[in-house]
C-alpha positions in Angstrom: 0.1 0.3 0.0 1.4 3.5 -0.5 1.1 5.9 2.0 1.1 9.9 1.5 -0.2 12.9 3.0 -3.0 15.1 1.8 -1.2 18.0 -0.8 1.6 15.2 -1.9 2.6 14.4 -5.3 1.5 11.2 -6.7 4.0 10.1 -9.7 4.6 7.2 -12.5 8.5 7.7 -12.1 9.8 4.7 -10.6 13.3 6.5 -10.4 11.8 8.6 -7.6 11.9 7.9 -3.9 8.8 7.3 -2.6 8.1 9.1 0.9 4.9 10.6 2.9 5.2 13.8 0.3 5.4 11.5 -2.9 3.6 8.4 -3.7 5.1 6.4 -6.9 2.0 4.5 -8.6 1.7 2.2 -11.5 0.4 3.7 -15.2 -2.7 2.3 -15.0 -3.5 3.5 -11.3 -2.4 7.1 -12.5 -4.7 6.7 -15.7 -7.5 6.0 -13.4 -6.8 8.6 -11.4 -6.6 10.9 -13.9 -10.1 9.6 -15.3 -11.1 10.1 -12.0 -10.6 13.7 -12.0 -11.8 14.3 -15.8 -15.4 12.9 -14.7 -15.8 14.5 -11.3 -18.0 17.5 -12.1 -17.8 19.0 -8.3 -15.5 22.4 -7.9 -13.3 21.0 -5.5 -11.1 18.4 -7.1 -9.4 15.8 -5.4 -6.4 15.9 -7.9 -4.7 18.8 -9.3 -2.6 17.9 -12.4 0.7 19.4 -12.3 2.0 17.8 -15.2 1.6 14.4 -17.5 3.9 12.5 -14.9 2.6 13.6 -11.6 -0.5 14.7 -9.9 -1.3 16.9 -6.8 -3.4 15.8 -4.3 -5.8 17.9 -2.6 -7.1 18.6 0.8 -8.9 15.5 1.4 -7.9 12.3 3.5 -9.0 8.7 3.2 -8.1 5.8 1.1 -8.4 5.1 -2.6 -8.1 1.8 -4.4 -7.6 1.9 -8.0 -9.5 -1.0 -10.3 -5.9 -2.7 -10.6 -6.1 -3.2 -6.8 -3.1 -0.8 -5.6 -4.2 1.1 -3.1 -3.5 5.0 -1.3 -3.9 6.0 1.6 -4.1 9.6 2.2 -3.3 10.5 5.7 -3.7 14.3 7.3 -0.9 16.9 7.1 -0.5 18.8 10.5 2.0 21.0 9.9 3.7 19.5 13.0 7.1 18.5 11.0 7.7 15.2 9.5 5.7 12.6 11.2 5.2 8.7 11.4 2.1 7.3 9.1 0.9 6.0 13.1 1.1 9.5 14.4 -1.0 10.5 11.1 -3.1 7.6 11.3 -3.9 7.9 15.2 -4.7 11.6 14.4 -7.0 10.8 11.7 -8.6 8.1 13.6 -9.7 10.7 16.3 -10.6 13.3 13.8 -13.0 10.4 12.6 -14.2 9.6 16.0 -14.8 13.3 16.9 -16.9 14.0 13.5 -18.9 10.9 13.9 -19.5 11.4 17.7 -18.0 8.3 18.6 -17.3 8.1 22.3 -14.1 5.6 23.1 -14.8 3.1 25.9 -12.0 1.9 28.5 -12.0 -1.3 29.3 -9.2 -3.8 31.3 -6.3 -5.1 29.6 -7.1 -7.8 26.6 -4.9 -10.2 25.4 -4.8 -9.3 21.6 -2.4 -9.2 19.5 -2.5 -5.3 18.2 -1.8 -4.0 14.6 -0.9 -1.3 13.0 -3.9 -1.3 10.8 -4.6 0.8 7.6 -6.9 3.5 8.1 -9.5 1.6 5.5 -9.3 -1.7 7.6 -9.8 0.2 11.2 -12.9 2.2 9.6 -14.5 -1.3 8.2 -13.4 -2.7 11.4 
């Protein structure tokens, strides 16, 4: 899965080093994203085209999965410096819990294995 932050760049150039500010995707995924952009009749676009080989993500967070199965997790950009995907994911979980009025419950210790789930897996669960 590709992990980036909002306002990051998406490219097909395999010579670039992926990071939270740059996601490198397959050409078919890139073409699908361009099609989604062109089909969107909304005034606010999720993607803004920089050039033929790259896209710039907008102010949206969440999860995208292309028809070919490539997944992109878009995490919030906080302005607090470079953060780990785990910290950004926890922040997004807090934001979603607040927006959906979900109240956390505290219970005793459980003997469960903890996984660092992608945000879409956490939402589904």
